């Protein structure tokens, strides 16, 4: 279930996950929505609100850090903004976490991965040379912790989200 990739960053890009989204019914050409931290491919992808619940290790949510709703995603992909989440056909597709425009993470996507046992997974992150950056007590998905791999690529781990977007799915 291809949902995200890791690749060497191009000039000016940060190291990290590149989330893959499918186009919606009103979307423009996928090339119009290329972004350093996310890619849009034609058709539906095998994750998201239409897919089965994520298994441990699979993406369970993606969140854009942005000062406001990014027109790139609402116009190019056909999403709408509703209650802090981008939606398509009435289903939550991804989140938007408000940050100041001057924030170094503004415009970056965070890929959230499901885990059955967060404590055990965090131990494994440390064992493999990764860093635990901090827990997010306000995450609507449930218990979530942001981590970085040994090269600094950031992502989040979410314990037993139950489905794409956790409670946001309903």
Coordinates of N, CA and C in Angstrom, one line a residue:
X1 N 0.8 -1.2 0.0 CA 0.0 0.0 0.0 C 0.9 1.2 0.0
X2 N 1.3 1.7 -1.2 CA 2.2 2.8 -1.3 C 1.4 4.1 -0.8
X3 N 2.0 4.7 0.2 CA 1.4 5.9 0.7 C 2.3 7.0 1.0
X4 N 3.6 6.7 1.1 CA 4.6 7.7 1.3 C 5.9 7.2 0.9
X5 N 6.8 8.1 0.5 CA 8.2 7.7 0.1 C 9.2 8.6 0.9
X6 N 10.4 8.1 1.0 CA 11.5 8.8 1.5 C 12.5 8.9 0.3
X7 N 13.0 10.1 0.0 CA 14.0 10.2 -1.1 C 15.0 11.3 -0.7
X8 N 16.1 11.4 -1.4 CA 17.0 12.4 -1.1 C 16.4 13.7 -1.5
X9 N 16.5 14.7 -0.7 CA 15.9 16.0 -1.0 C 16.6 16.7 -2.1
X10 N 15.8 17.5 -2.9 CA 16.4 18.3 -3.9 C 16.9 19.6 -3.3
X11 N 17.7 20.4 -4.0 CA 18.2 21.6 -3.5 C 17.1 22.5 -2.8
X12 N 17.3 22.9 -1.6 CA 16.4 23.7 -0.9 C 15.3 23.0 -0.1
X13 N 15.2 21.6 -0.3 CA 14.2 20.8 0.4 C 14.8 20.3 1.7
X14 N 13.9 20.0 2.7 CA 14.3 19.3 3.9 C 14.2 17.8 3.7
X15 N 15.0 17.1 4.5 CA 14.9 15.7 4.5 C 13.6 15.2 5.2
X16 N 13.0 14.2 4.6 CA 11.8 13.7 5.3 C 10.9 13.0 4.4
X17 N 9.7 12.6 4.9 CA 8.7 11.9 4.2 C 8.1 12.7 3.1
X18 N 7.7 12.1 2.0 CA 6.9 12.7 1.0 C 5.6 11.9 0.9
X19 N 4.5 12.6 1.4 CA 3.2 11.9 1.4 C 2.6 11.8 0.0
X20 N 2.0 10.7 -0.4 CA 1.4 10.6 -1.7 C -0.2 10.7 -1.5
X21 N -0.8 11.6 -2.2 CA -2.2 11.8 -2.2 C -2.8 11.4 -3.6
X22 N -4.0 11.0 -3.6 CA -4.7 10.8 -4.9 C -5.5 12.0 -5.3
X23 N -5.8 12.2 -6.6 CA -6.6 13.3 -7.0 C -8.0 13.1 -6.8
X24 N -8.7 14.2 -6.6 CA -10.2 14.2 -6.4 C -10.9 14.4 -7.7
X25 N -12.2 14.4 -7.7 CA -12.9 14.5 -9.0 C -12.8 15.8 -9.7
X26 N -12.5 16.9 -8.9 CA -12.4 18.2 -9.5 C -10.9 18.7 -9.7
X27 N -10.0 17.7 -9.6 CA -8.6 18.1 -9.5 C -8.0 18.5 -10.9
X28 N -7.0 19.4 -10.8 CA -6.3 19.8 -12.0 C -5.3 18.7 -12.3
X29 N -4.4 18.9 -13.3 CA -3.4 18.0 -13.6 C -2.5 17.8 -12.3
X30 N -2.0 16.5 -12.1 CA -1.2 16.3 -10.9 C 0.0 17.2 -10.8
X31 N 0.6 17.5 -11.9 CA 1.8 18.4 -11.9 C 1.6 19.7 -11.3
X32 N 0.4 20.2 -11.3 CA 0.0 21.5 -10.7 C 0.1 21.4 -9.1
X33 N 0.2 20.2 -8.6 CA 0.2 20.1 -7.1 C 1.5 19.5 -6.6
X34 N 2.5 19.5 -7.3 CA 3.8 19.1 -6.8 C 4.2 19.9 -5.7
X35 N 4.8 19.4 -4.7 CA 5.2 20.1 -3.5 C 6.4 19.4 -2.9
X36 N 7.3 20.1 -2.3 CA 8.5 19.4 -1.7 C 8.2 18.3 -0.7
X37 N 7.1 18.4 0.0 CA 6.9 17.3 1.0 C 5.7 16.5 0.7
X38 N 5.1 16.6 -0.4 CA 3.9 15.8 -0.8 C 3.8 15.7 -2.3
X39 N 3.2 14.6 -2.8 CA 3.0 14.4 -4.2 C 1.6 14.0 -4.4
X40 N 1.0 14.4 -5.6 CA -0.3 14.0 -5.9 C -0.2 13.1 -7.2
X41 N -0.8 12.0 -7.1 CA -0.9 11.1 -8.3 C -2.3 10.9 -8.7
X42 N -2.5 10.7 -10.0 CA -3.9 10.5 -10.5 C -4.6 9.3 -9.8
X43 N -5.9 9.4 -9.6 CA -6.7 8.3 -9.0 C -6.6 8.2 -7.5
X44 N -7.1 7.2 -7.0 CA -7.1 7.0 -5.5 C -5.9 6.2 -5.1
X45 N -5.4 6.5 -3.9 CA -4.3 5.8 -3.3 C -4.8 4.7 -2.4
X46 N -4.0 3.8 -1.9 CA -4.4 2.7 -1.1 C -4.4 3.0 0.4
X47 N -4.5 4.3 0.7 CA -4.6 4.7 2.1 C -5.5 5.9 2.2
X48 N -5.9 6.3 3.3 CA -6.8 7.4 3.4 C -8.2 7.0 3.9
X49 N -9.1 7.9 3.8 CA -10.5 7.6 4.3 C -11.2 6.5 3.6
X50 N -10.8 6.1 2.4 CA -11.5 5.1 1.6 C -10.9 3.7 1.8
X51 N -9.7 3.7 2.5 CA -9.0 2.4 2.6 C -9.3 1.7 3.9
X52 N -9.0 0.4 4.0 CA -9.1 -0.3 5.3 C -8.3 0.4 6.4
X53 N -8.6 0.1 7.6 CA -7.8 0.7 8.7 C -6.4 0.4 8.6
X54 N -5.5 1.3 8.9 CA -4.1 1.1 8.7 C -3.5 0.0 9.7
X55 N -2.6 -0.8 9.2 CA -1.9 -1.8 10.0 C -0.7 -1.1 10.7
X56 N -0.2 -1.7 11.7 CA 0.9 -1.2 12.4 C 2.1 -0.9 11.4
X57 N 2.6 0.3 11.4 CA 3.7 0.6 10.5 C 3.2 1.3 9.2
X58 N 1.9 1.4 9.0 CA 1.4 2.1 7.8 C 0.9 3.5 8.2
X59 N 1.0 4.4 7.2 CA 0.4 5.7 7.4 C -1.0 5.7 7.9
X60 N -1.3 6.6 8.8 CA -2.7 6.7 9.4 C -3.2 8.1 9.3
X61 N -2.4 9.0 8.9 CA -2.8 10.4 8.8 C -1.6 11.2 8.3
X62 N -1.9 12.4 7.7 CA -0.9 13.3 7.3 C -1.4 14.7 7.7
X63 N -0.5 15.6 8.1 CA -0.9 16.9 8.6 C 0.1 17.9 8.0
X64 N -0.5 19.0 7.5 CA 0.2 20.1 7.0 C 0.4 21.2 8.0
X65 N 1.6 21.7 8.3 CA 1.8 22.8 9.1 C 1.7 24.0 8.3
X66 N 0.7 24.9 8.5 CA 0.5 26.0 7.7 C -0.2 27.1 8.5
X67 N 0.1 28.4 8.0 CA -0.6 29.5 8.7 C -2.0 29.6 8.3
X68 N -2.4 29.2 7.1 CA -3.8 29.2 6.7 C -4.0 28.1 5.7
X69 N -5.2 27.9 5.3 CA -5.5 26.8 4.3 C -4.8 27.1 3.1
X70 N -4.0 26.1 2.6 CA -3.1 26.3 1.4 C -4.0 26.1 0.2
X71 N -4.1 27.1 -0.6 CA -4.8 27.1 -1.9 C -4.4 26.0 -2.8
X72 N -3.1 25.6 -2.7 CA -2.5 24.6 -3.6 C -3.3 23.3 -3.4
X73 N -3.7 23.0 -2.2 CA -4.4 21.7 -1.9 C -5.9 21.8 -2.1
X74 N -6.5 23.0 -1.9 CA -7.9 23.1 -2.1 C -8.3 23.2 -3.6
X75 N -7.4 23.9 -4.3 CA -7.7 24.1 -5.8 C -7.2 22.9 -6.6
X76 N -5.9 22.6 -6.4 CA -5.3 21.6 -7.3 C -5.8 20.2 -7.0
X77 N -6.2 19.8 -5.8 CA -6.6 18.5 -5.5 C -8.1 18.4 -5.3
X78 N -8.8 19.5 -5.2 CA -10.3 19.5 -5.0 C -10.7 19.3 -3.6
X79 N -9.8 19.6 -2.6 CA -10.2 19.4 -1.2 C -11.0 20.7 -0.8
X80 N -11.7 20.5 0.3 CA -12.3 21.6 1.0 C -11.7 21.7 2.4
X81 N -11.8 22.9 3.1 CA -11.3 23.0 4.4 C -12.5 23.0 5.4
X82 N -12.5 22.1 6.4 CA -13.6 22.0 7.4 C -13.0 21.7 8.7
X83 N -13.2 22.6 9.7 CA -12.8 22.3 11.1 C -11.4 21.8 11.2
X84 N -10.4 22.5 10.6 CA -9.0 22.1 10.8 C -8.5 20.9 10.0
X85 N -9.4 20.4 9.1 CA -9.0 19.3 8.3 C -9.4 19.5 6.8
X86 N -8.6 19.0 5.9 CA -8.9 19.0 4.5 C -9.9 17.9 4.3
X87 N -10.9 18.1 3.5 CA -11.9 17.0 3.3 C -12.1 16.8 1.8
X88 N -12.6 15.7 1.4 CA -13.0 15.4 0.0 C -14.2 14.5 0.1
X89 N -15.3 14.8 -0.6 CA -16.5 14.1 -0.6 C -17.0 13.8 0.9
X90 N -16.8 14.9 1.7 CA -17.3 14.8 3.1 C -16.4 14.0 4.1
X91 N -15.3 13.5 3.6 CA -14.4 12.6 4.4 C -13.1 13.4 4.7
X92 N -12.6 13.3 6.0 CA -11.3 13.9 6.3 C -10.2 13.2 5.6
X93 N -9.4 14.0 4.8 CA -8.3 13.5 4.1 C -7.0 13.7 4.8
X94 N -6.8 14.9 5.4 CA -5.6 15.3 6.1 C -5.9 16.4 7.0
X95 N -4.9 16.7 7.9 CA -5.1 17.8 8.9 C -4.3 19.0 8.5
X96 N -4.6 20.1 9.2 CA -3.8 21.3 9.0 C -3.5 21.8 10.4
X97 N -2.3 21.8 10.8 CA -1.9 22.3 12.1 C -1.4 23.8 12.0
X98 N -2.1 24.7 12.6 CA -1.8 26.1 12.5 C -0.4 26.4 13.0
X99 N 0.4 27.1 12.3 CA 1.8 27.6 12.7 C 2.0 28.9 12.1
X100 N 2.8 29.8 12.7 CA 3.1 31.1 12.1 C 3.8 30.9 10.8
X101 N 3.5 31.9 9.9 CA 4.2 31.8 8.5 C 5.7 31.8 8.6
X102 N 6.2 32.3 9.7 CA 7.7 32.4 9.9 C 8.3 31.1 10.4
X103 N 7.4 30.2 10.8 CA 7.9 28.9 11.4 C 8.7 28.1 10.4
X104 N 9.8 27.5 10.8 CA 10.6 26.7 9.9 C 9.9 25.5 9.3
X105 N 8.8 25.0 10.0 CA 8.1 23.9 9.5 C 6.9 24.3 8.7
X106 N 6.6 25.6 8.5 CA 5.5 26.0 7.7 C 5.6 25.5 6.3
X107 N 4.5 24.9 5.8 CA 4.5 24.2 4.5 C 4.9 22.8 4.5
X108 N 5.4 22.3 5.6 CA 5.8 20.9 5.6 C 4.7 19.9 6.1
X109 N 4.7 18.8 5.5 CA 3.8 17.7 5.8 C 4.4 16.8 6.9
X110 N 3.6 16.3 7.8 CA 4.0 15.3 8.8 C 3.3 14.0 8.4
X111 N 4.0 13.0 8.2 CA 3.4 11.7 8.0 C 3.3 11.0 9.3
X112 N 2.1 10.5 9.6 CA 1.8 9.8 10.9 C 1.7 8.3 10.6
X113 N 2.4 7.5 11.3 CA 2.4 6.0 11.2 C 1.7 5.4 12.3
X114 N 0.9 4.4 12.1 CA 0.2 3.7 13.1 C 1.2 2.7 13.8
X115 N 0.9 2.5 15.1 CA 1.7 1.5 15.9 C 0.7 0.8 16.9
X116 N 0.9 -0.5 17.1 CA 0.1 -1.2 18.0 C 0.5 -0.9 19.5
X117 N 1.8 -0.6 19.7 CA 2.4 -0.4 21.0 C 3.4 0.7 20.9
X118 N 3.0 1.9 21.3 CA 3.8 3.1 21.1 C 5.0 3.0 22.0
X119 N 4.9 2.6 23.2 CA 6.1 2.5 24.1 C 7.2 1.6 23.5
X120 N 6.8 0.4 23.0 CA 7.7 -0.5 22.4 C 8.3 0.1 21.1
X121 N 7.5 0.8 20.3 CA 8.0 1.4 19.1 C 9.0 2.5 19.4
X122 N 8.7 3.3 20.4 CA 9.7 4.4 20.8 C 11.0 3.8 21.3
X123 N 11.0 2.7 22.0 CA 12.2 2.0 22.4 C 13.0 1.6 21.1
X124 N 12.3 1.1 20.1 CA 12.9 0.6 18.9 C 13.5 1.8 18.1
X125 N 12.8 2.9 18.1 CA 13.3 4.2 17.5 C 14.7 4.5 18.1
X126 N 14.7 4.5 19.4 CA 16.0 4.9 20.2 C 17.1 3.8 19.9
X127 N 16.7 2.5 19.9 CA 17.7 1.5 19.6 C 18.3 1.6 18.2
X128 N 17.6 2.2 17.3 CA 18.1 2.3 15.9 C 18.7 3.7 15.7
X129 N 18.9 4.5 16.7 CA 19.6 5.7 16.6 C 18.7 6.9 16.3
X130 N 17.4 6.7 16.4 CA 16.4 7.8 16.2 C 16.3 8.6 17.5
X131 N 15.5 9.7 17.3 CA 15.3 10.6 18.5 C 13.8 10.8 18.7
X132 N 13.4 10.8 20.0 CA 12.1 11.1 20.3 C 12.0 12.6 20.6
X133 N 11.2 13.3 19.8 CA 11.1 14.7 19.9 C 10.1 15.3 20.8
X134 N 9.0 14.5 21.0 CA 8.0 15.0 22.0 C 6.6 14.5 21.7
X135 N 5.8 14.3 22.7 CA 4.5 13.9 22.6 C 3.6 15.1 22.3
X136 N 2.5 14.8 21.5 CA 1.5 15.8 21.1 C 0.2 15.5 21.9
X137 N 0.0 16.1 23.0 CA -1.2 15.8 23.8 C -2.5 16.3 23.2
X138 N -2.4 17.1 22.2 CA -3.6 17.7 21.6 C -4.0 16.9 20.3
X139 N -3.2 15.9 19.9 CA -3.5 15.3 18.6 C -4.9 14.5 18.7
X140 N -5.8 14.8 17.8 CA -7.1 14.2 17.8 C -7.1 12.7 17.4
X141 N -5.9 12.2 17.0 CA -5.8 10.8 16.6 C -5.7 9.9 17.8
X142 N -5.2 10.5 18.9 CA -4.9 9.7 20.1 C -3.5 10.0 20.5
X143 N -2.9 9.0 21.2 CA -1.5 9.2 21.7 C -0.6 9.3 20.5
X144 N 0.1 10.4 20.4 CA 1.0 10.6 19.2 C 2.3 11.2 19.7
X145 N 3.4 10.7 19.1 CA 4.7 11.2 19.5 C 5.5 11.5 18.2
X146 N 6.1 12.7 18.1 CA 6.9 13.0 16.9 C 8.4 12.5 17.2
X147 N 8.9 11.9 16.2 CA 10.3 11.3 16.2 C 11.1 11.7 15.0
X148 N 12.3 11.5 15.0 CA 13.2 11.7 13.9 C 14.1 10.5 13.7
X149 N 14.4 10.1 12.5 CA 15.3 9.0 12.2 C 16.7 9.5 12.4
X150 N 17.7 8.6 12.3 CA 19.1 9.1 12.5 C 19.6 10.2 11.6
X151 N 18.9 10.4 10.5 CA 19.3 11.4 9.5 C 18.5 12.7 9.8
X152 N 17.6 12.7 10.7 CA 16.8 13.9 11.0 C 15.4 14.0 10.4
X153 N 15.0 13.0 9.5 CA 13.7 13.0 8.9 C 12.7 12.8 10.0
X154 N 11.7 13.8 10.1 CA 10.7 13.7 11.1 C 9.4 13.0 10.7
X155 N 8.8 12.4 11.6 CA 7.4 11.8 11.4 C 6.8 11.6 12.7
X156 N 5.5 11.2 12.7 CA 4.8 11.0 14.0 C 4.4 9.5 14.1
X157 N 4.3 9.0 15.3 CA 3.8 7.7 15.6 C 2.5 7.8 16.4
X158 N 1.5 7.1 16.0 CA 0.2 7.2 16.6 C -0.2 5.8 17.1
X159 N -0.5 5.7 18.4 CA -0.9 4.4 18.9 C -2.4 4.1 18.6
X160 N -2.6 2.9 17.9 CA -3.9 2.4 17.6 C -4.9 3.4 17.2
X161 N -4.7 4.1 16.0 CA -5.6 5.1 15.6 C -7.0 4.6 15.3
X162 N -7.2 3.4 14.9 CA -8.5 2.8 14.6 C -8.9 3.0 13.2
X163 N -8.3 3.9 12.5 CA -8.6 4.1 11.1 C -7.9 5.4 10.6
X164 N -8.1 5.7 9.3 CA -7.5 6.9 8.8 C -8.0 8.1 9.5
X165 N -7.2 8.9 10.1 CA -7.7 10.1 10.8 C -8.2 9.9 12.2
X166 N -8.2 8.6 12.7 CA -8.7 8.3 14.0 C -10.1 8.9 14.2
X167 N -10.3 9.6 15.3 CA -11.6 10.2 15.6 C -12.1 11.2 14.6
X168 N -11.2 11.8 13.8 CA -11.5 12.8 12.8 C -12.3 12.1 11.7
X169 N -12.1 10.8 11.5 CA -12.8 10.1 10.4 C -14.3 10.2 10.6
X170 N -14.8 10.3 11.8 CA -16.2 10.4 12.0 C -16.7 11.8 12.1

